Structures are given as structure tokens and as C-alpha cells.
Short mmCIF file of C-alpha atoms in Angstrom, two decimals:
data_model
loop_
_atom_site.label_atom_id
_atom_site.label_comp_id
_atom_site.label_asym_id
_atom_site.label_seq_id
_atom_site.Cartn_x
_atom_site.Cartn_y
_atom_site.Cartn_z
CA UNK A 267 -17.94 19.70 -62.11
CA UNK A 268 -20.66 16.94 -64.07
CA UNK A 269 -20.18 16.09 -67.57
CA UNK A 270 -17.13 14.99 -70.23
CA UNK A 271 -14.61 17.54 -71.46
CA UNK A 272 -14.07 17.55 -74.77
CA UNK A 273 -11.22 18.17 -77.03
CA UNK A 274 -12.36 19.88 -80.16
CA UNK A 275 -8.77 21.94 -81.19
CA UNK A 276 -6.71 23.98 -81.19
CA UNK A 277 -6.78 27.73 -81.09
CA UNK A 278 -3.01 29.39 -81.54
CA UNK A 279 -1.20 27.45 -79.05
CA UNK A 280 -3.39 26.95 -76.89
CA UNK A 281 -5.81 24.10 -77.17
CA UNK A 282 -9.91 24.33 -76.96
CA UNK A 283 -12.76 22.73 -74.95
CA UNK A 284 -16.09 22.25 -75.48
CA UNK A 285 -17.36 20.75 -72.33
CA UNK A 286 -20.51 18.66 -72.19
CA UNK A 287 -22.95 19.16 -69.14
CA UNK A 288 -25.03 16.04 -69.55
CA UNK A 289 -22.20 13.72 -70.60
CA UNK A 290 -23.23 13.08 -74.21
CA UNK A 291 -21.84 15.20 -76.63
CA UNK A 292 -20.65 18.68 -77.35
CA UNK A 293 -23.86 21.48 -76.65
CA UNK A 294 -24.03 24.19 -77.98
CA UNK A 295 -22.01 26.80 -76.21
CA UNK A 296 -18.05 26.67 -75.50
CA UNK A 297 -17.60 26.04 -71.57
CA UNK A 298 -16.63 29.70 -69.92
CA UNK A 299 -12.29 30.24 -69.17
CA UNK A 300 -12.79 29.17 -65.17
CA UNK A 301 -14.42 26.38 -66.30
CA UNK A 302 -12.17 24.87 -68.47
CA UNK A 303 -8.92 25.40 -66.61
CA UNK A 304 -10.96 24.33 -63.26
CA UNK A 305 -11.46 21.06 -64.86
CA UNK A 306 -8.78 20.54 -66.89
CA UNK A 307 -5.72 22.21 -64.00
CA UNK A 308 -7.33 18.91 -61.74
CA UNK A 309 -7.60 16.31 -64.54
CA UNK A 310 -4.19 16.62 -64.78
CA UNK A 311 -3.80 16.79 -60.87
CA UNK A 312 -2.40 14.14 -59.46
CA UNK A 313 -5.36 13.99 -56.76
CA UNK A 314 -6.49 11.12 -58.14
CA UNK A 315 -9.71 8.80 -58.53
CA UNK A 316 -8.93 6.91 -55.47
CA UNK A 317 -9.70 6.98 -52.11
CA UNK A 318 -6.92 6.82 -49.72
CA UNK A 319 -6.78 3.54 -47.89
CA UNK A 320 -7.26 3.50 -44.54
CA UNK A 321 -4.67 1.58 -42.26
CA UNK A 322 -6.15 -1.00 -40.07
CA UNK A 323 -3.79 -0.91 -37.68
CA UNK A 324 -4.24 2.32 -36.64
CA UNK A 325 -5.35 3.92 -33.30
CA UNK A 326 -9.32 4.88 -33.88
CA UNK A 327 -10.96 4.46 -29.92
CA UNK A 328 -8.92 6.26 -27.18
CA UNK A 329 -10.20 6.30 -23.10
CA UNK A 330 -11.68 9.97 -21.84
CA UNK A 331 -8.58 12.25 -20.53
CA UNK A 332 -6.24 10.90 -22.54
CA UNK A 333 -4.74 13.12 -25.70
CA UNK A 334 -6.57 13.09 -28.54
CA UNK A 335 -4.50 12.24 -32.60
CA UNK A 336 -3.18 14.62 -35.17
CA UNK A 337 -4.56 12.27 -38.36
CA UNK A 338 -1.46 11.84 -40.53
CA UNK A 339 0.09 9.37 -42.76
CA UNK A 340 -0.15 6.85 -40.33
CA UNK A 341 -3.70 6.27 -40.45
CA UNK A 342 -3.01 5.69 -43.98
CA UNK A 343 -1.42 2.48 -46.34
CA UNK A 344 -1.65 4.47 -49.78
CA UNK A 345 1.84 6.43 -51.01
CA UNK A 346 0.45 10.27 -51.00
CA UNK A 347 0.82 10.84 -54.38
CA UNK A 348 3.43 13.45 -55.97
CA UNK A 349 2.72 17.34 -55.54
CA UNK A 350 0.03 16.70 -53.30
CA UNK A 351 -0.30 16.66 -49.52
CA UNK A 352 -2.84 14.00 -47.11
CA UNK A 353 -5.21 16.42 -45.53
CA UNK A 354 -8.02 15.40 -42.90
CA UNK A 355 -11.08 17.46 -42.69
CA UNK A 356 -14.46 17.17 -40.93
CA UNK A 357 -15.77 17.93 -43.08
CA UNK A 358 -17.44 15.25 -45.94
CA UNK A 359 -16.70 17.42 -48.63
CA UNK A 360 -12.70 18.11 -49.34
CA UNK A 361 -12.62 22.01 -50.81
CA UNK A 362 -14.27 23.36 -47.52
CA UNK A 363 -10.61 24.69 -46.74
CA UNK A 364 -12.46 25.89 -43.64
CA UNK A 365 -13.16 23.02 -42.44
CA UNK A 366 -9.87 21.34 -42.62
CA UNK A 367 -7.71 20.04 -39.45
CA UNK A 368 -5.11 21.74 -38.24
CA UNK A 369 -3.86 20.12 -35.83
CA UNK A 370 -5.60 17.39 -32.81
CA UNK A 371 -9.22 15.82 -33.75
CA UNK A 372 -10.90 18.31 -31.70
CA UNK A 373 -13.80 15.27 -30.18
CA UNK A 374 -15.35 12.17 -30.90
CA UNK A 375 -16.42 12.23 -34.90
CA UNK A 376 -16.51 11.62 -38.38
CA UNK A 377 -13.26 12.79 -39.97
CA UNK A 378 -12.35 12.23 -44.13
CA UNK A 379 -9.63 11.65 -45.53
CA UNK A 380 -8.00 12.89 -49.03
CA UNK A 381 -5.59 13.93 -51.21
CA UNK A 382 -5.13 17.85 -51.39
CA UNK A 383 -3.21 19.82 -54.67
CA UNK A 384 -3.35 23.20 -52.88
CA UNK A 385 -2.23 25.41 -55.40
CA UNK A 386 -4.86 23.99 -57.58
CA UNK A 387 -7.19 23.41 -55.23
CA UNK A 388 -8.20 20.09 -56.29
CA UNK A 389 -9.02 16.74 -54.66
CA UNK A 390 -9.25 12.87 -54.41
CA UNK A 391 -12.69 10.87 -53.17
CA UNK A 392 -12.70 10.81 -49.73
CA UNK A 393 -12.04 8.31 -46.47
CA UNK A 394 -13.54 8.18 -43.54
CA UNK A 395 -13.28 7.44 -40.58
CA UNK A 396 -14.40 7.51 -37.19
CA UNK A 397 -12.86 8.48 -34.04
CA UNK A 398 -14.29 7.34 -30.13
CA UNK A 399 -13.70 8.48 -26.96
CA UNK A 400 -14.42 5.63 -24.49
CA UNK A 401 -15.99 6.48 -20.42
CA UNK A 402 -13.72 5.79 -17.61
CA UNK A 403 -14.57 3.27 -15.42
CA UNK A 404 -16.26 4.77 -12.47
CA UNK A 405 -14.83 3.54 -9.06
CA UNK A 406 -16.89 3.88 -5.25
CA UNK A 407 -14.54 2.33 -2.49
CA UNK A 408 -16.27 2.93 0.92
CA UNK A 409 -14.10 2.95 4.26
CA UNK A 410 -14.43 -0.41 6.54
CA UNK A 411 -14.05 -1.20 10.68
CA UNK A 412 -13.66 -4.17 12.18
CA UNK A 413 -12.20 -5.59 15.48
CA UNK A 414 -9.28 -7.07 16.37
CA UNK A 415 -9.08 -10.70 15.31
CA UNK A 416 -12.63 -10.03 12.86
CA UNK A 417 -12.45 -10.42 8.59
CA UNK A 418 -12.55 -7.66 7.17
CA UNK A 419 -13.81 -7.43 3.14
CA UNK A 420 -13.93 -3.55 0.55
CA UNK A 421 -16.19 -3.71 -2.06
CA UNK A 422 -15.25 -1.83 -4.76
CA UNK A 423 -18.32 -0.64 -7.17
CA UNK A 424 -19.17 -0.26 -10.81
CA UNK A 425 -21.88 2.45 -11.27
CA UNK A 426 -21.35 3.10 -15.55
CA UNK A 427 -20.09 -0.41 -15.83
CA UNK A 428 -21.18 -1.57 -19.39
CA UNK A 429 -22.83 -4.92 -19.17
CA UNK A 430 -20.89 -6.01 -22.73
CA UNK A 431 -18.02 -5.84 -21.18
CA UNK A 432 -15.26 -7.61 -18.14
CA UNK A 433 -13.36 -5.92 -15.62
CA UNK A 434 -10.11 -6.02 -14.64
CA UNK A 435 -9.05 -5.30 -10.34
CA UNK A 436 -5.67 -4.59 -9.01
CA UNK A 437 -6.04 -4.77 -5.59
CA UNK A 438 -2.28 -2.13 -3.19
CA UNK A 439 -1.92 -1.49 0.32
CA UNK A 440 -0.33 2.71 -0.13
CA UNK A 441 1.64 2.32 -2.86
CA UNK A 442 1.99 -1.03 -2.45
CA UNK A 443 1.10 -4.05 -5.26
CA UNK A 444 -1.17 -6.70 -3.34
CA UNK A 445 -0.23 -9.56 -5.27
CA UNK A 446 -2.80 -12.16 -6.34
CA UNK A 447 -5.60 -9.64 -4.78
CA UNK A 448 -6.99 -8.89 -8.25
CA UNK A 449 -10.86 -9.07 -7.45
CA UNK A 450 -13.65 -6.38 -6.82
CA UNK A 451 -13.07 -7.55 -3.62
CA UNK A 452 -11.11 -7.78 -0.68
CA UNK A 453 -10.54 -9.81 2.42
CA UNK A 454 -8.37 -8.98 5.52
CA UNK A 455 -7.98 -11.40 7.58
CA UNK A 456 -7.82 -11.07 11.21
CA UNK A 457 -7.16 -7.74 11.59
CA UNK A 458 -4.87 -6.39 13.89
CA UNK A 459 -4.11 -3.15 15.82
CA UNK A 460 -1.39 -2.91 13.90
CA UNK A 461 -3.01 -1.61 10.72
CA UNK A 462 -5.41 0.79 12.64
CA UNK A 463 -5.45 3.50 9.61
CA UNK A 464 -4.39 1.49 6.72
CA UNK A 465 -5.59 2.54 3.48
CA UNK A 466 -6.29 0.71 1.13
CA UNK A 467 -6.10 1.18 -3.03
CA UNK A 468 -7.63 -0.14 -6.24
CA UNK A 469 -7.80 0.54 -9.60
CA UNK A 470 -10.38 -0.83 -12.42
CA UNK A 471 -9.42 -1.78 -16.16
CA UNK A 472 -11.86 -2.07 -18.55
CA UNK A 473 -11.08 -5.03 -20.21
CA UNK A 474 -12.66 -3.99 -23.75
CA UNK A 475 -11.25 -0.59 -24.00
CA UNK A 476 -8.53 -0.62 -21.82
CA UNK A 477 -9.54 2.01 -20.10
CA UNK A 478 -8.52 2.74 -16.76
CA UNK A 479 -10.41 4.05 -13.95
CA UNK A 480 -9.02 7.01 -11.52
CA UNK A 481 -6.76 5.36 -8.03
CA UNK A 482 -9.45 4.78 -5.02
CA UNK A 483 -8.51 5.55 -1.75
CA UNK A 484 -10.21 3.40 1.30
CA UNK A 485 -9.23 3.45 5.16
CA UNK A 486 -8.73 0.80 8.05
CA UNK A 487 -10.25 1.42 10.96
CA UNK A 488 -9.46 -1.43 13.79
CA UNK A 489 -11.19 -1.93 16.88
CA UNK A 490 -9.72 -2.53 20.24
CA UNK A 491 -11.31 -5.79 22.14
CA UNK A 492 -12.18 -4.52 25.13
CA UNK A 493 -10.45 -5.04 28.76
CA UNK A 494 -12.10 -6.76 30.99
CA UNK A 495 -11.97 -6.98 34.31
CA UNK A 496 -14.01 -8.30 37.68
CA UNK A 497 -12.96 -7.92 41.20
CA UNK A 498 -12.98 -10.87 43.44
CA UNK A 499 -16.10 -10.47 46.08
CA UNK A 500 -16.12 -12.59 49.73
CA UNK A 501 -19.37 -13.87 51.53
CA UNK A 502 -20.86 -15.26 53.87
CA UNK A 503 -23.88 -17.80 53.33
CA UNK A 504 -26.93 -16.49 53.43
CA UNK A 505 -28.15 -16.99 57.51
CA UNK A 506 -25.01 -17.31 58.55
CA UNK A 507 -24.66 -13.46 60.51
CA UNK A 508 -24.09 -9.79 59.73
CA UNK A 509 -27.85 -9.29 57.72
CA UNK A 510 -26.32 -11.25 55.58
CA UNK A 511 -28.75 -12.93 52.49
CA UNK A 512 -25.66 -14.44 50.87
CA UNK A 513 -25.89 -12.41 47.55
CA UNK A 514 -23.05 -10.77 46.11
CA UNK A 515 -22.22 -8.97 43.12
CA UNK A 516 -19.68 -8.83 40.70
CA UNK A 517 -19.08 -5.57 38.38
CA UNK A 518 -17.63 -6.00 35.11
CA UNK A 519 -14.01 -2.76 34.82
CA UNK A 520 -13.57 -1.03 31.00
CA UNK A 521 -10.08 -0.91 30.66
CA UNK A 522 -9.88 0.35 27.83
CA UNK A 523 -13.40 1.60 27.54
CA UNK A 524 -14.67 5.11 26.35
CA UNK A 525 -16.71 7.47 27.46
CA UNK A 526 -19.00 7.75 23.97
CA UNK A 527 -20.10 3.89 23.90
CA UNK A 528 -22.56 1.79 26.04
CA UNK A 529 -21.36 -1.88 26.00
CA UNK A 530 -22.93 -4.48 26.78
#
């Protein structure tokens, strides 16, 4: 309520006040008792006329899926005045009690902190705090295949990459960390048949937000080389009898061939 409370005198044991709505002097009428009581109570309350001071070290950015915070005294550096409590609200008007927070913040947005005198329903000025939720990197990874002795490369792709951020990668063979494998591509050199069916995993971190992707897996398939044999052939020279024309045919036999595949 704007204006000035003016001490006019006493009446019995009570103090009589006038309320000047424009702040320029005494009006023609005395304020109502309720107005005087409410204004005097807040004037005498310890809520003060200074907003709480934010703690610059308190976290305000969270990753998708993280538990959201309960805003408490760790988010300010000010001492809480005697007879008051620190309150946070989703409403910039601190006296709208139904908007006062009673637990963790419900989501990203701006929240307002203030010192509150619940008995007299008085509040200090508010300080605003912005809570943000950053997305996790979304990573795609494809299964890869190669023949024995070939190099095979897995590539981690980020589908929601932030142009202003860099990313860190860590690769695993199953659950075993691969030391030094920290780029977006993992190359397995000279694969062998014992590697067939091996599972590789990558985890990606957004260096700006420190949000970490979900684990993504891909499988390595190692194809065996065809095992080929050719039998020796004998033939008579052309014109030496037995109706020989001098031609001979060699047939390649694939011992481990797949009847569903074509070979050249």
C-alpha cells in the first residue's frame, strides 16, 4: 500500500495514525483500522525492505532427467531475519500464498525468493532465480561388419548437437573402458574371428552443460575369408590322342561357403 503512515497522537493506550495516500501530507480522513493494523504490522516486521542476495555458487542449470532442486537457504548469502522464513514462489507477488513452493521446483522457469512473515502476511522485496534444464546428447551408433584382417570403424553421431558446444567421447568394449579412445570414431584394426559378436559402447558428454548421453551400443560382425581349394588337373597335349583338345578346367571349391551368397 503506497503512501505514508503519520503518527498523529494518542488516544488512551492506542497510537492514532493518519494515512496519506499520496505521500504529500495528511488526508481528510483517518485510515481504516484494518489498513493501519496491516501497514503497521509490516512496518514493524523484520522482513525489511531489501531482497535476499543470491548465492552465485548455487546450481541453476540441470540436465534432463536430473532431480530438480528444493530452493532453500543455500541459494542465498543473506542472513534470514529473526521472525521470518525464506520463501520461494512462482509468482512475482510474494503475498499470493497459493503460489509459494512447498517442495522441488516443478520445472524450468523463473522463481522468486523473499523473506516472509507468515503471522502478519508481510514480505520483503523479491530476488529472481532462473532454473534451466539442458537436454542430454542424443547419440546414434550403427552395427558394423568387416572381413578378417580388415579395419572396422564405428562412428558416434549426435542428432541434437549444440553449435556452441564441444563434446567428449568415451568408448568401451562391453563394460571395459578403452583407454585413449575419446574421439567420435572408434577404429578396430585388423579384426579377427574371435572379435565376432563383440559389443562396443560409447558415452558422450556435452562439455558446456556437462550433460551425459545415455549409453549406446553397437555390435561388430567379423566375416571369415573364403577357404578356397583347387585340385590339380592332368590333360594330354592337343593332337596327342584320346581326342584331346588341349583344354583343361579347374574348379574352385569353397570349404566354408554360404549357399545363400554369391562368390566371384
